[in-house]
Each structure stands twice: as C-alpha cells, then as structure tokens.
PDB file of C-alpha atoms in Angstrom:
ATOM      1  CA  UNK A   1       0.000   0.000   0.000  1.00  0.00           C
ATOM      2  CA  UNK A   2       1.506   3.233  -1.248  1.00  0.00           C
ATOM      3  CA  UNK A   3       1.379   5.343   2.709  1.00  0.00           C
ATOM      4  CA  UNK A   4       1.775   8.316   0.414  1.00  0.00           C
ATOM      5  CA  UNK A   5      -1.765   7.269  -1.115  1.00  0.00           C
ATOM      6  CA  UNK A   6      -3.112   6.573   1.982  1.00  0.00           C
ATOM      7  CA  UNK A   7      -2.204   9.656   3.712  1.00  0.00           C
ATOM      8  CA  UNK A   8      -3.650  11.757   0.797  1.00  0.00           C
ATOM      9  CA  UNK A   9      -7.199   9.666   1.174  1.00  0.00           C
ATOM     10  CA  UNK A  10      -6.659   9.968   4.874  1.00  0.00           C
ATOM     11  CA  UNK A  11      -6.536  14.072   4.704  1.00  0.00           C
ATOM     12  CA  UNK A  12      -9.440  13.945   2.244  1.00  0.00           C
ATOM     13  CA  UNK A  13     -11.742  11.875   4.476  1.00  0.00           C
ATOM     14  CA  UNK A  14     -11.199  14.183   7.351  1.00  0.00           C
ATOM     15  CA  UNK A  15     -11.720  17.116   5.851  1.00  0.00           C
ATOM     16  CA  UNK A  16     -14.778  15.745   3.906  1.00  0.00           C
ATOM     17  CA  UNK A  17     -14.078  16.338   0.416  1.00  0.00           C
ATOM     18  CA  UNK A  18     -11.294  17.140  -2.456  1.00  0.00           C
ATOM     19  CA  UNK A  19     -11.478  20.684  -2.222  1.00  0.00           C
ATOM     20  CA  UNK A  20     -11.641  21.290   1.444  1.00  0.00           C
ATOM     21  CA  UNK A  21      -8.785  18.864   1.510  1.00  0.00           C
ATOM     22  CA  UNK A  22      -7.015  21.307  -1.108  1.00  0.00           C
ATOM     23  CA  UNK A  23      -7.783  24.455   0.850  1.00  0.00           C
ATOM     24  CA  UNK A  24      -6.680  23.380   3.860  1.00  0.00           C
ATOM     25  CA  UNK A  25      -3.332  22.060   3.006  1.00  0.00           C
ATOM     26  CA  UNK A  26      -2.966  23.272  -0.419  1.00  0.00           C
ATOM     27  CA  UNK A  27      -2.443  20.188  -2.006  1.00  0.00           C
ATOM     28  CA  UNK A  28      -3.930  20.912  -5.377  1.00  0.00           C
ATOM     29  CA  UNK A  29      -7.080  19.023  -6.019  1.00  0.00           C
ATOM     30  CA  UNK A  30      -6.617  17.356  -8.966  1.00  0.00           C
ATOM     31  CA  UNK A  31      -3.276  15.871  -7.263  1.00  0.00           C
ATOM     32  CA  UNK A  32      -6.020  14.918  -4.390  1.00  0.00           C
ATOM     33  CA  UNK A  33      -8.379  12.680  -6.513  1.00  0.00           C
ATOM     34  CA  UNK A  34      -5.657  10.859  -8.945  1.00  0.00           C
ATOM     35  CA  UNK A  35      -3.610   9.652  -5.653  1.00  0.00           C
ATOM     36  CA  UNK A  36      -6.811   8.577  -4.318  1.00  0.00           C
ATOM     37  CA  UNK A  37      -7.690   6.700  -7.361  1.00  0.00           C
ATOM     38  CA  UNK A  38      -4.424   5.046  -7.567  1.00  0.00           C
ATOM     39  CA  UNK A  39      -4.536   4.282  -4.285  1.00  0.00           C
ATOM     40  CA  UNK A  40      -8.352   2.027  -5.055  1.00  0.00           C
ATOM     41  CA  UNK A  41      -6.740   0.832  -8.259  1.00  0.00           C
ATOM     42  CA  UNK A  42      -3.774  -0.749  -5.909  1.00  0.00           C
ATOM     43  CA  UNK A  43      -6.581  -2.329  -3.499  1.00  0.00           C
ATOM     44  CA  UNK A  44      -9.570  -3.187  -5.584  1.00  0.00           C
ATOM     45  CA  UNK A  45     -12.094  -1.055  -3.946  1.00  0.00           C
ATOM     46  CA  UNK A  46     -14.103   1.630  -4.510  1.00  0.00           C
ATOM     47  CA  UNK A  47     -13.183   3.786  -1.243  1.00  0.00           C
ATOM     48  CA  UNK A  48     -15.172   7.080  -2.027  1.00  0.00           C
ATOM     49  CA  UNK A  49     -18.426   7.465  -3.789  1.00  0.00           C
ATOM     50  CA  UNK A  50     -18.473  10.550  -6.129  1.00  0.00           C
ATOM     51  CA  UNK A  51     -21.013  12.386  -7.807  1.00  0.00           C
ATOM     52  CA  UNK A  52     -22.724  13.201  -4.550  1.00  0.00           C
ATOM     53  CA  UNK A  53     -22.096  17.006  -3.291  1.00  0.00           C
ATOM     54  CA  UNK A  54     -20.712  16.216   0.010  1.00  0.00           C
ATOM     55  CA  UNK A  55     -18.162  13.591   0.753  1.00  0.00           C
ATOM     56  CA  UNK A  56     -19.541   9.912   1.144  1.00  0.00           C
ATOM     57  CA  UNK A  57     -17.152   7.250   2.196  1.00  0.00           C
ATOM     58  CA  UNK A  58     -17.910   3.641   0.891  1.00  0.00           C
ATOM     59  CA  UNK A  59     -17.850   0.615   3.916  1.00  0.00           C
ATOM     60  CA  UNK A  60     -14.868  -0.281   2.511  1.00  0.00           C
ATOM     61  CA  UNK A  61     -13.711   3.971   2.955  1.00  0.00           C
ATOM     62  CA  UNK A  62     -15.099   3.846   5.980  1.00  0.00           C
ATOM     63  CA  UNK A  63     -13.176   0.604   7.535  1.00  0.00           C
ATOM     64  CA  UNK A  64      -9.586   1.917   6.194  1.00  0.00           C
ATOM     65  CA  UNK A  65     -10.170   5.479   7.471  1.00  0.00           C
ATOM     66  CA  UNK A  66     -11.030   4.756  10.978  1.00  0.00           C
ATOM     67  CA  UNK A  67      -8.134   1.731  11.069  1.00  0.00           C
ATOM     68  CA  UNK A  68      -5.391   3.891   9.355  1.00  0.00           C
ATOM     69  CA  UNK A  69      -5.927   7.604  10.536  1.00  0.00           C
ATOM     70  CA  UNK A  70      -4.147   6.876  14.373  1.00  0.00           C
ATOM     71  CA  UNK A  71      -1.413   4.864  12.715  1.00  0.00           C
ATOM     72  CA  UNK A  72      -0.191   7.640  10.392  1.00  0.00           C
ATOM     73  CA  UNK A  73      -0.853  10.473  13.639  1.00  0.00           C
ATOM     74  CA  UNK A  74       1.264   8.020  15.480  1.00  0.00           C
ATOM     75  CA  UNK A  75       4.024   7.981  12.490  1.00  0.00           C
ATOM     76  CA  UNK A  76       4.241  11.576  11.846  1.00  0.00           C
ATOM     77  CA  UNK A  77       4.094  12.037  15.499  1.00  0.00           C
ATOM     78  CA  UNK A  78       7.738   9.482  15.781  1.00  0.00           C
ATOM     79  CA  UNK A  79       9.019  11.833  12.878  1.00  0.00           C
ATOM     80  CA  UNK A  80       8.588  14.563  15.679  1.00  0.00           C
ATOM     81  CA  UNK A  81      10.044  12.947  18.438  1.00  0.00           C
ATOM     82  CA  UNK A  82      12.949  11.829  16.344  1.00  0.00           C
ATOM     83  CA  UNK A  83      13.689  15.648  15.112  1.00  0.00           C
ATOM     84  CA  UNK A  84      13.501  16.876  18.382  1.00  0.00           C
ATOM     85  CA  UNK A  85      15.932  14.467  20.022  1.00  0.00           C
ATOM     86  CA  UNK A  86      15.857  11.181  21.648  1.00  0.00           C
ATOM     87  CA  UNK A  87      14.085  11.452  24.961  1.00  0.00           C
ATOM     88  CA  UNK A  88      12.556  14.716  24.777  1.00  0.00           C
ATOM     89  CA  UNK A  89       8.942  15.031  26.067  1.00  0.00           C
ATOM     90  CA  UNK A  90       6.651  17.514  23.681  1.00  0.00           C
ATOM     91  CA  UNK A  91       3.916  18.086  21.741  1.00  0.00           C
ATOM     92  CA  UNK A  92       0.354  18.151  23.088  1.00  0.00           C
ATOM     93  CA  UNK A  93      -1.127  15.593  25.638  1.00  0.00           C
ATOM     94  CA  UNK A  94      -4.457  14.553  25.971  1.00  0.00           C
ATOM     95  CA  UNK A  95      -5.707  12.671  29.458  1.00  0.00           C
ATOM     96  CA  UNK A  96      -9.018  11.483  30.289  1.00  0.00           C
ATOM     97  CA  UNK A  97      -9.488  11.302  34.057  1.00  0.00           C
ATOM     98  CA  UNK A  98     -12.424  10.754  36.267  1.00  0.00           C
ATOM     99  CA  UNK A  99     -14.317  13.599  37.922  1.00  0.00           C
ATOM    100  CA  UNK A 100     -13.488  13.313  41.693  1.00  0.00           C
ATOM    101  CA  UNK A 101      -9.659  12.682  40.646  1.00  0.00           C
ATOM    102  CA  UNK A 102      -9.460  15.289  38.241  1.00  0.00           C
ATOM    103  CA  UNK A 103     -11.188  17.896  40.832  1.00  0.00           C
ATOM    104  CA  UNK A 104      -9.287  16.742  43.938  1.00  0.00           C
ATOM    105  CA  UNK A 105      -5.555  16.334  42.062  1.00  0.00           C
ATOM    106  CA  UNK A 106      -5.136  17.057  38.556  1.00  0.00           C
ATOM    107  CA  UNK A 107      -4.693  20.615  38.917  1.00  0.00           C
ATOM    108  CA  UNK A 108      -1.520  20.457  40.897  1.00  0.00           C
ATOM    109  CA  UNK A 109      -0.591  17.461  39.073  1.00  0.00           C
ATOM    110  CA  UNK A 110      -0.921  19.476  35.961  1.00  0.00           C
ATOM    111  CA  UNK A 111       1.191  22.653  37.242  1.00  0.00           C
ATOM    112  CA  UNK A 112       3.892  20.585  38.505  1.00  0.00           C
ATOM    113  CA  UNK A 113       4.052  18.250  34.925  1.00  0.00           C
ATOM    114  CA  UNK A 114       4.058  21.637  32.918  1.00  0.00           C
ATOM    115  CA  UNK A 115       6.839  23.233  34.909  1.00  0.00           C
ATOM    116  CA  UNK A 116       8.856  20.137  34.727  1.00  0.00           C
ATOM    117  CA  UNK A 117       7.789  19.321  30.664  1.00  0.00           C
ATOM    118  CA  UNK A 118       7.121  23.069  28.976  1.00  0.00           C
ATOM    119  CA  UNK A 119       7.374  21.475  25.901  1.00  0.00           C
ATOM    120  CA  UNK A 120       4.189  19.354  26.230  1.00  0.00           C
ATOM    121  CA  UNK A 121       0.858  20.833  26.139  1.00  0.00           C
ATOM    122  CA  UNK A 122      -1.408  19.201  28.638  1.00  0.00           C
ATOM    123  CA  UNK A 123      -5.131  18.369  28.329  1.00  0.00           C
ATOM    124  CA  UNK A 124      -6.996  16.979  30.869  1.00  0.00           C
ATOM    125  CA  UNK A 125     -10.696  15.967  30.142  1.00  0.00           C
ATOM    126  CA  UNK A 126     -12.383  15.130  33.622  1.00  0.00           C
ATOM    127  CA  UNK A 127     -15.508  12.690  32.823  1.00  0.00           C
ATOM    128  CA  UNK A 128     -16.881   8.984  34.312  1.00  0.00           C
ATOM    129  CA  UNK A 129     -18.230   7.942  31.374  1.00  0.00           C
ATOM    130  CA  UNK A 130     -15.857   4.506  30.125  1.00  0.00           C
ATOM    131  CA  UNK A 131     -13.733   6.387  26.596  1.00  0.00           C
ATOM    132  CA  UNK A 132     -11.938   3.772  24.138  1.00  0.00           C
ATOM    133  CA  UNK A 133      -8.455   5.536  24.173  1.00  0.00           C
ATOM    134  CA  UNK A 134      -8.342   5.008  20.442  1.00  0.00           C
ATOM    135  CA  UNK A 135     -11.231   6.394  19.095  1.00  0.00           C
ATOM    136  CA  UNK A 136     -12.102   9.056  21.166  1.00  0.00           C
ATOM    137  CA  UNK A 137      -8.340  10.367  20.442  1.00  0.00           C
ATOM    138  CA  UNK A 138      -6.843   9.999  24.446  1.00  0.00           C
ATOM    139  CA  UNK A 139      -2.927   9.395  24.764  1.00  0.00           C
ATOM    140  CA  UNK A 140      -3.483   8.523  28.613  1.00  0.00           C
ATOM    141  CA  UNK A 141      -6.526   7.043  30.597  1.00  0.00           C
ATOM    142  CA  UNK A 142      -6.950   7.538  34.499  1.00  0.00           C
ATOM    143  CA  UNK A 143      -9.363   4.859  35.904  1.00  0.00           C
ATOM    144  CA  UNK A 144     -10.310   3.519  39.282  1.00  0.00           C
ATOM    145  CA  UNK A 145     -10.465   0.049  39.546  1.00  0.00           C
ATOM    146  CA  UNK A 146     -10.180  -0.786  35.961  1.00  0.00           C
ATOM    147  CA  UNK A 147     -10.934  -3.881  34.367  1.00  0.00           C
ATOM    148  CA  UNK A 148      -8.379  -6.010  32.488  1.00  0.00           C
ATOM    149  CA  UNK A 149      -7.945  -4.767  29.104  1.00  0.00           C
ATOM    150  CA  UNK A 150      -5.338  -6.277  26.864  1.00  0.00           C
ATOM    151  CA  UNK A 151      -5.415  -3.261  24.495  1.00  0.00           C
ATOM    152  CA  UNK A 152      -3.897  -0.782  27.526  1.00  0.00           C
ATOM    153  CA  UNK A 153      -1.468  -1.123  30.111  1.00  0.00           C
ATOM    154  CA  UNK A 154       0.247   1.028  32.531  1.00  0.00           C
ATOM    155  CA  UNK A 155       0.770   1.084  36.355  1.00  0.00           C
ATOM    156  CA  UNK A 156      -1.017   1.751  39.489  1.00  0.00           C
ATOM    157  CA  UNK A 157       0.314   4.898  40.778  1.00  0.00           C
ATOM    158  CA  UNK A 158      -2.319   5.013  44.333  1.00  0.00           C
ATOM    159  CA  UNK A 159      -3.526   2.464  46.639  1.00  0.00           C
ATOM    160  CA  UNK A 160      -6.122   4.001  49.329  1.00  0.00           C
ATOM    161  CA  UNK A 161      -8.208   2.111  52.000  1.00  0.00           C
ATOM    162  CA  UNK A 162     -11.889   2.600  52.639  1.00  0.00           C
ATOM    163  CA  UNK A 163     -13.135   4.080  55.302  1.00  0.00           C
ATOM    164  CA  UNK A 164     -16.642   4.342  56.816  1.00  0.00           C
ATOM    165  CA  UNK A 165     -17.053   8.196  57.448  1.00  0.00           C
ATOM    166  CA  UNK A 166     -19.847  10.660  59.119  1.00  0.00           C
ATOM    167  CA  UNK A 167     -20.324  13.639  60.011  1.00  0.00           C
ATOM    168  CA  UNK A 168     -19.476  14.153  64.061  1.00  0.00           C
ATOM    169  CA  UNK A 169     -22.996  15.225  64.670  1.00  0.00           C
ATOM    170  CA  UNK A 170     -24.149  11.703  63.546  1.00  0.00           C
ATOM    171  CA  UNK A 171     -24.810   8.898  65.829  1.00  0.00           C
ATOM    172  CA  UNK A 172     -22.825   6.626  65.515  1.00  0.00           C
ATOM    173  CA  UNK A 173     -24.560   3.056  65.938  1.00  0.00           C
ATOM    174  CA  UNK A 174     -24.437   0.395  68.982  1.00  0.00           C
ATOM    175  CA  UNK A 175     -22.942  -2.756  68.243  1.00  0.00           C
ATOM    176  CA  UNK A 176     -24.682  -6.367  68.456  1.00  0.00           C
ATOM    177  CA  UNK A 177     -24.450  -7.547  72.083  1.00  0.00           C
ATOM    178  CA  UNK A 178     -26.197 -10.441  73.224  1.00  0.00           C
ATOM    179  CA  UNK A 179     -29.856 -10.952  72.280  1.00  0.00           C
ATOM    180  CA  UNK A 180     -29.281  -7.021  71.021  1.00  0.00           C
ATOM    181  CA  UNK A 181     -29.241  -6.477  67.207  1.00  0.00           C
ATOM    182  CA  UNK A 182     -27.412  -4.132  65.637  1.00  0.00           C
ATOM    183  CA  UNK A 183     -28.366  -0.984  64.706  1.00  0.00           C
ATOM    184  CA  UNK A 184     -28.865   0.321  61.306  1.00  0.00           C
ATOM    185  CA  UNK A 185     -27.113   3.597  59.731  1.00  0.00           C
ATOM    186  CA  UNK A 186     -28.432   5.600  57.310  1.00  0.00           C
ATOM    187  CA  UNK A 187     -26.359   5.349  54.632  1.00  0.00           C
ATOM    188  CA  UNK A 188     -25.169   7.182  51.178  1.00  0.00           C
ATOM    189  CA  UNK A 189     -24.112   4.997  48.483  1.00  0.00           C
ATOM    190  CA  UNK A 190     -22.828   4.854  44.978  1.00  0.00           C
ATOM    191  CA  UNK A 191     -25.732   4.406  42.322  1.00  0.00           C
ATOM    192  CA  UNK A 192     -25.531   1.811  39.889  1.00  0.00           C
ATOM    193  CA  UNK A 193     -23.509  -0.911  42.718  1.00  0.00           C
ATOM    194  CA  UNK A 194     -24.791  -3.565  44.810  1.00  0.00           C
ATOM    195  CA  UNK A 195     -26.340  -2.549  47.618  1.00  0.00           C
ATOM    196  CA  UNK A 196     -24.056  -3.718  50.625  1.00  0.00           C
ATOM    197  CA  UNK A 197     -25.534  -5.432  53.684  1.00  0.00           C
ATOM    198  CA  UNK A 198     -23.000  -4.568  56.481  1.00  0.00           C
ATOM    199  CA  UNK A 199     -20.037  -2.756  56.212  1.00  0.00           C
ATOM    200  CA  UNK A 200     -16.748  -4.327  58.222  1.00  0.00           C
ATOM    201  CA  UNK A 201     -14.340  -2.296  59.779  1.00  0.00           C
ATOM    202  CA  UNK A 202     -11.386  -2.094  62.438  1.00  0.00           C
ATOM    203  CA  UNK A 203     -11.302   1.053  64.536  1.00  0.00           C
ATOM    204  CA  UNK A 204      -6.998  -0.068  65.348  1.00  0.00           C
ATOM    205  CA  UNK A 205      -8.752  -1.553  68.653  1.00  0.00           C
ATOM    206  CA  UNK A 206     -11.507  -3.883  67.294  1.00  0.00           C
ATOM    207  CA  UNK A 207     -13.532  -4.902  65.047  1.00  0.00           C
ATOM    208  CA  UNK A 208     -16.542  -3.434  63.795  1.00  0.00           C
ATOM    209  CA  UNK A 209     -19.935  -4.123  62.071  1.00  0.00           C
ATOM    210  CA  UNK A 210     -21.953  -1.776  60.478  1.00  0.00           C
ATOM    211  CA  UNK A 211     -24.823  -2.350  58.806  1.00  0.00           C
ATOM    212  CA  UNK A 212     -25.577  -0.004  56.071  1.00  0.00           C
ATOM    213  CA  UNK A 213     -29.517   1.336  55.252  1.00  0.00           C
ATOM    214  CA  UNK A 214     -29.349   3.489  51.952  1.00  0.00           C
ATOM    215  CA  UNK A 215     -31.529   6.380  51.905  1.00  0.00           C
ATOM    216  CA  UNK A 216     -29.934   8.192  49.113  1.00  0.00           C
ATOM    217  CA  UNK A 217     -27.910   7.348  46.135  1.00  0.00           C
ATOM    218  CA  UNK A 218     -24.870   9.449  44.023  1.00  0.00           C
ATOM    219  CA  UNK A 219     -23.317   8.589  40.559  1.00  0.00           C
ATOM    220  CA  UNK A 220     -20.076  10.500  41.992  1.00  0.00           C
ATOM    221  CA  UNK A 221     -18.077  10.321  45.071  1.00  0.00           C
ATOM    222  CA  UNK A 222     -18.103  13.837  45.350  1.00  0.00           C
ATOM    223  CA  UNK A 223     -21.633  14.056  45.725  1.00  0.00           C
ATOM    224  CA  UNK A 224     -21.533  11.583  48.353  1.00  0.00           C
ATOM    225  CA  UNK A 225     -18.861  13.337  50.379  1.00  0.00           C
ATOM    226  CA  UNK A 226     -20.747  16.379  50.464  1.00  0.00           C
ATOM    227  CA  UNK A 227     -24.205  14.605  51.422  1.00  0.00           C
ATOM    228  CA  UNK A 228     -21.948  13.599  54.496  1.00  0.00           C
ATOM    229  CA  UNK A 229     -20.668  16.521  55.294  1.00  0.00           C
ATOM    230  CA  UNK A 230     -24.071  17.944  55.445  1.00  0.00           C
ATOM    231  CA  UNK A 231     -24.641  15.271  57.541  1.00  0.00           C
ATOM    232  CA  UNK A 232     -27.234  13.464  55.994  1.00  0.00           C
ATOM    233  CA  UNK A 233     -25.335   9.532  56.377  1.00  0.00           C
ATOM    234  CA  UNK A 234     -22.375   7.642  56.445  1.00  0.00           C
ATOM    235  CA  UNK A 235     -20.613   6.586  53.288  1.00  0.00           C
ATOM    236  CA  UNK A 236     -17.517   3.963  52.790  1.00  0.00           C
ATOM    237  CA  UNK A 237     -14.847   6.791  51.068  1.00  0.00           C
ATOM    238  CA  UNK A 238     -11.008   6.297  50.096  1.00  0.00           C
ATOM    239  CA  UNK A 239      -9.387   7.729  52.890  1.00  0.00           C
ATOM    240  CA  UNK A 240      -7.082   9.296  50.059  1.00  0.00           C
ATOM    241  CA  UNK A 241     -10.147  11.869  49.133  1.00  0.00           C
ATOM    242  CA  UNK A 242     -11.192  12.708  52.865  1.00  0.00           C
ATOM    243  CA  UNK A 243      -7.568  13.884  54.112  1.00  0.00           C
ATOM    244  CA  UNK A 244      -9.239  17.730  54.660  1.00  0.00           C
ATOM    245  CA  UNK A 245     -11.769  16.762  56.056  1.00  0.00           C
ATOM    246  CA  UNK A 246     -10.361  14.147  58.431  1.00  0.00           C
ATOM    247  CA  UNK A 247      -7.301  15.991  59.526  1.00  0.00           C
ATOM    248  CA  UNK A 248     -10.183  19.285  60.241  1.00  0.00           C
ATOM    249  CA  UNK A 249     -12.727  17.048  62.467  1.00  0.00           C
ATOM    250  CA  UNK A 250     -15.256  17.774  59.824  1.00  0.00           C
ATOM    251  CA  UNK A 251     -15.794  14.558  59.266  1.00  0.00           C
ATOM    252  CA  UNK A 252     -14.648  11.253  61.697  1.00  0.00           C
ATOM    253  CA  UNK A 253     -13.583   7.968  60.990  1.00  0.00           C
ATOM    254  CA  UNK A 254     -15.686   5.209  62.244  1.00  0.00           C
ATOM    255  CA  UNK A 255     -13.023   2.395  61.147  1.00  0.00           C
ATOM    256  CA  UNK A 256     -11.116   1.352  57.797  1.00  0.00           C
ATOM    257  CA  UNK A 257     -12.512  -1.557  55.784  1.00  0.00           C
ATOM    258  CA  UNK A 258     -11.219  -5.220  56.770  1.00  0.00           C
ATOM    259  CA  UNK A 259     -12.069  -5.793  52.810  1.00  0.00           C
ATOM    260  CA  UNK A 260     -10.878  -4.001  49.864  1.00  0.00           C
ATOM    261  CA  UNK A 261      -8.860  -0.845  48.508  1.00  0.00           C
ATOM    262  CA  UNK A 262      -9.138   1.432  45.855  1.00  0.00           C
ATOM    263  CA  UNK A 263      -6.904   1.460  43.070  1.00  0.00           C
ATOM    264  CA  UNK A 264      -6.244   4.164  40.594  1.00  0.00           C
ATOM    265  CA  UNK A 265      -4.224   3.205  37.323  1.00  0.00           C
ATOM    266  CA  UNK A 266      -2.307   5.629  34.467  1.00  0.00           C
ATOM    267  CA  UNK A 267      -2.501   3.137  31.245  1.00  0.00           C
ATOM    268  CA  UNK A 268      -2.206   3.726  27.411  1.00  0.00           C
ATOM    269  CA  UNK A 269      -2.708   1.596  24.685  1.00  0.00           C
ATOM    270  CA  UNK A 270      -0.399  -1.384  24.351  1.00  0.00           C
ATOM    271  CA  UNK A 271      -0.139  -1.835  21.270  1.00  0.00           C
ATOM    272  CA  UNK A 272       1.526   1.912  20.506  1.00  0.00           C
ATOM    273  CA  UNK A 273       4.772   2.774  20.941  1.00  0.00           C
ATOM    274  CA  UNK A 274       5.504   4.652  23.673  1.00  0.00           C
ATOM    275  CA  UNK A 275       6.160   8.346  23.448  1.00  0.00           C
ATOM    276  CA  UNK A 276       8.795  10.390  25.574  1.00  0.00           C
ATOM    277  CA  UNK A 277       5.317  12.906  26.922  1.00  0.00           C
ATOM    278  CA  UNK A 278       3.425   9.741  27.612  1.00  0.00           C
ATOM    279  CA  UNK A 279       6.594   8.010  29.432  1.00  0.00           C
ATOM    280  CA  UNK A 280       7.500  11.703  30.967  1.00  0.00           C
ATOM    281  CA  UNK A 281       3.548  11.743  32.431  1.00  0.00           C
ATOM    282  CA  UNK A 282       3.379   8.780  33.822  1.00  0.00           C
ATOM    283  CA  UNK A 283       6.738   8.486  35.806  1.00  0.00           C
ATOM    284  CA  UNK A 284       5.596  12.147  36.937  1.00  0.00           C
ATOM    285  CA  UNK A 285       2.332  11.063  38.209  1.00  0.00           C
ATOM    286  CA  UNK A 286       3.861   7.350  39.911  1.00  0.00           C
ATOM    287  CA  UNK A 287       6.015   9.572  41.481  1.00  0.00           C
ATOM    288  CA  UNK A 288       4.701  12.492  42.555  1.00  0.00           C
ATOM    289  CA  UNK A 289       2.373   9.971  44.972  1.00  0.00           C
ATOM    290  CA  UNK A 290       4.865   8.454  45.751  1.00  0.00           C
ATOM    291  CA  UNK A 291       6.997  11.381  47.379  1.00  0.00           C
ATOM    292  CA  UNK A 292       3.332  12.446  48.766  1.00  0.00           C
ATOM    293  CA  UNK A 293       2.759   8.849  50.295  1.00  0.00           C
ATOM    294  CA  UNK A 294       5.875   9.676  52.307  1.00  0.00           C
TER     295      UNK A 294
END
C-alpha cells in the first residue's frame, strides 16, 4: 500500500471532500483525486463514492479510514520525536481522568508536569463515562479500579483504603451484644452498585460491624462526600479523598474496611509505541504519589 496514497485519502476523508482537503493544506485538487484513485486501483475497492455534493465514504472507505488515521498520527508524530531528540517530552497531551480525581488532584498534578515538561501541552478531560483511548483520540486514561484490558497497560500509581465516614454530629450506631441487634445507619451509596448489607471495619482496637440502610444514592463520590458533610449519612470513602476533612474534624472515621482498597491506574494503549510525553507523564504522576505517600 503506497502510505503516500493513503495519507492523501486519509486528509481527504477528514476534511470531507477534495477541495476542502485542497484548501486546507494546499495540495492541489486534482493531485487529491488521482492519488486517491491510484490508491483504489492498488486495493480493488471503490473507497469514495463521487457524484454526490458532500463527501460519502464507501464501507470499505469507511473501515480503512477509521483503522489507518491513528497509525499515520502516530508515524508523523515518531518523525517529531525523532527531530527533536531522543528522549525529549513535547507536543500536546491529551488525558481522560475521572471527575473526583481530576477535581481533587489534577490541577496540581498538571502545574507541577508543565513546569517540569514546557514542551508538552497538557489536556486533561475530567468525565466517568468509560472512553476507548483510540477512538475518542486519548494518549493517557486515568481509571479507578479498571478492568483487564489487553489493548492498555500502565501502572497503578495510588492504593487508598476505605473508610466508613460521618459527620461528628451523627450517631454513631451500637454494636450487636447479646440478644441485642445491631443498629442500622443511614447510609449514602454509589448508584448503579450492589447494595451492601454490612459494612466491616477495624477502629486499630476492634472490630466493627456496620450495617448499612441506603436512603440516598450518588453517581459520583463527590456528591456523596458532600451529602456527608451535610450530615445526611455515612458513606464507605477512600481515605485518600477525605484527608481535609479528616485531619479538620469535619468529618470522623468510624473504622477502615477489613475488605478491599481502591486502586487508581495511568494506562495507554499497548499496542503503541511509547512516546517520551506519555513516558515523561506517567513516571511524573507514579512519582509524585509516591513522594506524597511519604
């Protein structure tokens, strides 16, 4: 396959048609349309259907546009990194990261990267929706607790225990003695996850039941953690997220889970080469917990 061809087809699907293609790279049109035709000749396809005023891509178009476009970014973007020196972190940087993270840490994450990279341009999309790295055009993913995906890897850059928290104004509930059964605790809890029936703790001292009784539900940690600052419930929180809040007596510890940790991960997709900005990002974020662990 002539990548020459391909590149040309690749600029023209983008910019959805010959001329637009022309215009913005002033590649003149006619040059456009034979490379493209050469370049079905060479396959056997038909790759865009003309006559029609705007730009249709065949199935066949289609398939080799979305499965080629990210492999020739990737190759120019080597070219880059290769004229600018081996090692040397730049160009822009886009990270998807979810919306408590991004809100509690990404900002000072962010300023610290940029001072020590100036070269890279940073762009951090916080959202909890689940984005394909590929497709929706992300060089790094932050997720909690991911699943195992053979398309990304990376490494786990926090480990935080769970804590059952409330607000000190909330009573805090007897435990099961004798012929006495426990009481419940109104509780605030993540929508869309199984609804637990006791939560298990250790104060350092003892161990602790809890059994939960959800009275109002939150897509978002950070909706939860406020509701318990308000003092409507108890929640089970990273301790990571609740340092504030701990360290000010806003809210108190009632023990840390017996069961379980959350896990936040930096990955990128495998099967890429790895760039100096997305090497340079994630050393920076693996260690800057790590010095803040300490």
């Amino acid at each position: 396959m002539d990548l020459s061809a391909l590149s040309l087809f690749n600029l023209v699907a983008t910019h959805g048609g010959f001329g637009r293609a022309s215009r913005a790279t002033g590649q003149p049109k006619a040059t456009l349309s034979r490379r493209v035709r050469e370049l079905e000749e060479s396959l056997g396809v038909r790759l865009i259907e003309r006559g029609s005023h705007s730009l249709r891509l065949t199935d066949e178009g289609a398939l080799l546009h979305a499965r080629t476009e990210s492999l020739l970014g990737e190759i120019a973007e080597v070219g880059q990194d290769v004229s600018a020196g081996p090692g040397r972190a730049r160009g822009r940087l886009r990270v998807s990261a979810p919306v408590f993270f991004a809100h509690s840490a990404m900002g000072r994450v962010a300023a610290g990267f940029a001072a020590a990279y100036p070269e890279v341009q940073l762009e951090v999309i916080a959202e909890d929706r689940f984005t394909d790295l590929v497709e929706d055009g992300y060089d790094i993913v932050i997720r909690v607790n991911p699943r195992r995906d053979e398309n990304l890897v990376g490494r786990c850059f926090l480990k935080a225990p769970l804590v059952v928290v409330a607000s000190a104004s909330l009573h805090k509930p007897r435990q099961a003695t004798g012929k006495r059964a426990a009481e419940t605790v109104p509780a605030i809890l993540r929508a869309g996850m199984p609804e637990p029936t006791v939560w298990n703790v250790s104060d350092g001292r003892r161990d602790l039941s809890f059994h939960p009784r959800g009275i109002m539900w939150f897509s978002t940690p950070l909706l939860i953690r406020d509701a318990v600052r308000a003092g409507a419930g108890a929640a089970l929180l990273p301790r990571s997220v609740l340092i504030d809040e701990l360290a000010s007596g806003e809210l108190v510890s009632w023990g840390t889970a017996k069961e379980g940790h959350v896990e936040a991960w930096v990955l990128h997709a495998s099967r890429r080469l790895v760039s100096p900005k997305v090497n340079a990002f994630v050393s920076y974020l693996c260690d800057f917990y790590s010095e803040s662990s300490h």
